[in-house]
PDB file of C-alpha atoms in Angstrom:
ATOM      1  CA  UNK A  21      15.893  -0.885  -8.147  1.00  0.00           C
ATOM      2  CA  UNK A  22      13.094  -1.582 -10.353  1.00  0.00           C
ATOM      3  CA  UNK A  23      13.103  -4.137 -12.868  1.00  0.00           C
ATOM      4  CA  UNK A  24       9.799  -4.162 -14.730  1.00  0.00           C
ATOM      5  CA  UNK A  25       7.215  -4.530 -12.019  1.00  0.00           C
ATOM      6  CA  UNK A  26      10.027  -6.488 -10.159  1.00  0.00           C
ATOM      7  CA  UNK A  27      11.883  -4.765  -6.854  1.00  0.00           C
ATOM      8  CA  UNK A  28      15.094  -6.011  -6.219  1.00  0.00           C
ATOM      9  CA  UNK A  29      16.034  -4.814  -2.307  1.00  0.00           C
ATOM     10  CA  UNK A  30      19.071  -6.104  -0.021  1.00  0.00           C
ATOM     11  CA  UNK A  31      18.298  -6.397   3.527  1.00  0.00           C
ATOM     12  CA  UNK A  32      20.682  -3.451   5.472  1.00  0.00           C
ATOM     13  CA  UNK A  33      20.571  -5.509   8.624  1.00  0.00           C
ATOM     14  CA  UNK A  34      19.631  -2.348  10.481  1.00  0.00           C
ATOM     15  CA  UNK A  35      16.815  -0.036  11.119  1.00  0.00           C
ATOM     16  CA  UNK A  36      16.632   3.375   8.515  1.00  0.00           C
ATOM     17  CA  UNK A  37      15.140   5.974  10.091  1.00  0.00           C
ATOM     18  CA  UNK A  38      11.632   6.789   8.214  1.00  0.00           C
ATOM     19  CA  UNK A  39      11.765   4.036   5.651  1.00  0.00           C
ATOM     20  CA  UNK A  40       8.432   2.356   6.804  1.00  0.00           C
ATOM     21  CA  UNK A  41       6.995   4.693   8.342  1.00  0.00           C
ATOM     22  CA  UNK A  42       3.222   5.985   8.123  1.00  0.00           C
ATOM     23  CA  UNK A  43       4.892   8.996   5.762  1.00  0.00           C
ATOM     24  CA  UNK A  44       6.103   6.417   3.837  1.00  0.00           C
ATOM     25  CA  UNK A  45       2.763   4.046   3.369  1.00  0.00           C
ATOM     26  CA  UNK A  46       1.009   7.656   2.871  1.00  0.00           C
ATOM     27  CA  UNK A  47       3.715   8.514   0.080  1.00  0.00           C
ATOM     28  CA  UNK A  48       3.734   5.592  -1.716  1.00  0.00           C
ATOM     29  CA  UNK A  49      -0.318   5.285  -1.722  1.00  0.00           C
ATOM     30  CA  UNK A  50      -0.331   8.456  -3.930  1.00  0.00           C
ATOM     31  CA  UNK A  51       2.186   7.608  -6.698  1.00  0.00           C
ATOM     32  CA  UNK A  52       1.870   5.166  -9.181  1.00  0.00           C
ATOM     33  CA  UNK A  53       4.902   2.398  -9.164  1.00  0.00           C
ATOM     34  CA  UNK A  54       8.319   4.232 -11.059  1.00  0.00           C
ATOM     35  CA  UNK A  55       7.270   7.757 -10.605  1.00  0.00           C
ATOM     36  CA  UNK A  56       9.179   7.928  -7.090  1.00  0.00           C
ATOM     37  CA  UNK A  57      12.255   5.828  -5.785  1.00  0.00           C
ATOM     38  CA  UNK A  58      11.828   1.812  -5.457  1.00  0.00           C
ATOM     39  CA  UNK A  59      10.296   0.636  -2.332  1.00  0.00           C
ATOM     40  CA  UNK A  60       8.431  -2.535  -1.385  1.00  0.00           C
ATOM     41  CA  UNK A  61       5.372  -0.170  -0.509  1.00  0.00           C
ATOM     42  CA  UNK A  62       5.327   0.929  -4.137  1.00  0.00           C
ATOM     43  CA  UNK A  63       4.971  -2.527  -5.209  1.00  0.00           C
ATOM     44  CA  UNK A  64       2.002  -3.132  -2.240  1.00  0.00           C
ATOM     45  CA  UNK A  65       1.052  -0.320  -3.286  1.00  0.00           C
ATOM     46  CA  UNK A  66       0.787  -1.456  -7.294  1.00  0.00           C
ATOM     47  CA  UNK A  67      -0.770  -5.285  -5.761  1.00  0.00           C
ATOM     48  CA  UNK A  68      -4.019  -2.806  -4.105  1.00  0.00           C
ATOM     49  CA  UNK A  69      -4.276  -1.011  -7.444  1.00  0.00           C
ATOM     50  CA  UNK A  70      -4.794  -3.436  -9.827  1.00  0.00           C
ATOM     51  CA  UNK A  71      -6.821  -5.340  -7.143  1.00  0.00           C
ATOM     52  CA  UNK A  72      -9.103  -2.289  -6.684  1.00  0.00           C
ATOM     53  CA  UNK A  73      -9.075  -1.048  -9.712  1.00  0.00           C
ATOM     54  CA  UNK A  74      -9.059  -3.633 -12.348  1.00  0.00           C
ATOM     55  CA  UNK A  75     -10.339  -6.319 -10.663  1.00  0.00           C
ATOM     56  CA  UNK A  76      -7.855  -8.783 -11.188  1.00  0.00           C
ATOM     57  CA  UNK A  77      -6.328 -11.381  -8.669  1.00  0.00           C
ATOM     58  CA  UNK A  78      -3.121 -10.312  -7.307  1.00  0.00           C
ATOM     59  CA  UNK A  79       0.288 -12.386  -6.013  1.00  0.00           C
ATOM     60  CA  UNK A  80       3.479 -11.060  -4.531  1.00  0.00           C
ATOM     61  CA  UNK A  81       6.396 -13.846  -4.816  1.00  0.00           C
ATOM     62  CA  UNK A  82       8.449 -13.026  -1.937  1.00  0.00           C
ATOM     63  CA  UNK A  83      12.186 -14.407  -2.759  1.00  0.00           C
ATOM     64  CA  UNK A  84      15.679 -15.010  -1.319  1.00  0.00           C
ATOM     65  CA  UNK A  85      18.161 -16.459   0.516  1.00  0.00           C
ATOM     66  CA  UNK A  86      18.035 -17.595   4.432  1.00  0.00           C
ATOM     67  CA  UNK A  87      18.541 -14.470   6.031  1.00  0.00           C
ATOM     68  CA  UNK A  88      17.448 -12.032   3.140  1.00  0.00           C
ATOM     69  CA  UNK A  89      15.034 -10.124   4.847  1.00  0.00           C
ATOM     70  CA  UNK A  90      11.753 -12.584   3.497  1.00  0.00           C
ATOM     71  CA  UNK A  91       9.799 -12.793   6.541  1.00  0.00           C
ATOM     72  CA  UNK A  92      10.282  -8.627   6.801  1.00  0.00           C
ATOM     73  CA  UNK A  93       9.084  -7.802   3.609  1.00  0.00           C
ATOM     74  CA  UNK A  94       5.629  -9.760   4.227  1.00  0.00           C
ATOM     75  CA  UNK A  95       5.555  -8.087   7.206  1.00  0.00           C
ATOM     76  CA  UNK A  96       5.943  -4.650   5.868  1.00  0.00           C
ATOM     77  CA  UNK A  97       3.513  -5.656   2.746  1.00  0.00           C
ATOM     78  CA  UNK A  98       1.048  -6.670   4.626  1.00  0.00           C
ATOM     79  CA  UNK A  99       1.565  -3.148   6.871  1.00  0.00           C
ATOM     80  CA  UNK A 100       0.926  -1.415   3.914  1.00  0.00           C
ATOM     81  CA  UNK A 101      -2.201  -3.297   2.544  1.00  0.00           C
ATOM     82  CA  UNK A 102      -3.442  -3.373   6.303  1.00  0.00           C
ATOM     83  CA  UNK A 103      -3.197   0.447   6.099  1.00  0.00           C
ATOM     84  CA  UNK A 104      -4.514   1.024   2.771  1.00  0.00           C
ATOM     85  CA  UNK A 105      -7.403  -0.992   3.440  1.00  0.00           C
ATOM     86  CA  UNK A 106      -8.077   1.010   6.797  1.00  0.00           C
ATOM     87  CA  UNK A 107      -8.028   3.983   4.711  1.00  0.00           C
ATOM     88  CA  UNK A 108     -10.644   2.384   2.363  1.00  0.00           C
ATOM     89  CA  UNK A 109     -12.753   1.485   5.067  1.00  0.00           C
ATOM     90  CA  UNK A 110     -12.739   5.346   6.964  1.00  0.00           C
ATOM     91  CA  UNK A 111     -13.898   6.591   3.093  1.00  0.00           C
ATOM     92  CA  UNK A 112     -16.596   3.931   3.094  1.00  0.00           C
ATOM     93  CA  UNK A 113     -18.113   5.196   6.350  1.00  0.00           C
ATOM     94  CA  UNK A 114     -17.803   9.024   5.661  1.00  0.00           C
ATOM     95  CA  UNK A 115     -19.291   8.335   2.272  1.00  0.00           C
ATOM     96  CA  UNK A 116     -22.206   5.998   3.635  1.00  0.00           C
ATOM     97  CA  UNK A 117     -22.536   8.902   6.883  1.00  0.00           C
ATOM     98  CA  UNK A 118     -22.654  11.487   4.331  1.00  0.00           C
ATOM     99  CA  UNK A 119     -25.514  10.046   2.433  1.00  0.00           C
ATOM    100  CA  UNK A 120     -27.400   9.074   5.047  1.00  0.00           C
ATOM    101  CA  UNK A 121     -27.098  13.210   6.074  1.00  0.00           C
ATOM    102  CA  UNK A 122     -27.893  14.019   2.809  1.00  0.00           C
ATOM    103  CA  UNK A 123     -31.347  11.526   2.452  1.00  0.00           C
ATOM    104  CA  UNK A 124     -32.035  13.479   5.805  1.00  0.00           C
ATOM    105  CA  UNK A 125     -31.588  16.925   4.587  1.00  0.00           C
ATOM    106  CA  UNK A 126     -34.021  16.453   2.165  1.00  0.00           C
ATOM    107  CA  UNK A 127     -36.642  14.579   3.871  1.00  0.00           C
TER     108      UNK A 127
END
């Protein structure tokens, strides 16, 4: 559950089909954080925004217990950013490919 720009998660000790999957990075990338069910991707997700975006510095305090699922989390944050970024990148060279066409067009 959300609470503010908080997620509160319990590790299931198992794998869920789906949950971190590519469908899920590419779901949560589109939605803002609230307008679909709590995830850790949403909150990634909200970290690359504001870093993007606004232009401000960005932290993600990872907390629990021994055995809470910390070291997972950073691992599937960092999926997420790694992904996101990778995405950025692909734009960045269609949109610098696509000028370069275009300067050529009209030469």
């Amino acid at each position: 559950t959300y609470i503010g720009s908080i997620v509160a998660s319990v590790n299931p000790y198992k794998s869920i089909p789906g949950l971190y999957d590519r469908a899920a990075v590419e779901r949560y990338s589109k939605h803002h954080m609230g307008e679909i069910a709590p995830h850790i991707f949403a909150v990634a997700n909200e970290c690359y925004r504001c870093l993007w975006k606004r232009h401000d510095n960005q932290c993600i305090l990872i907390s629990g217990e021994s055995g809470a699922g910390k070291t997972e989390s950073t691992k599937l944050i960092l999926k997420f950013l790694s992904a996101m970024s990778q995405h950025s990148l692909e734009l960045s060279c269609r949109e610098k490919t696509f000028c370069v066409e275009q300067a050529i067009l009209e030469s």
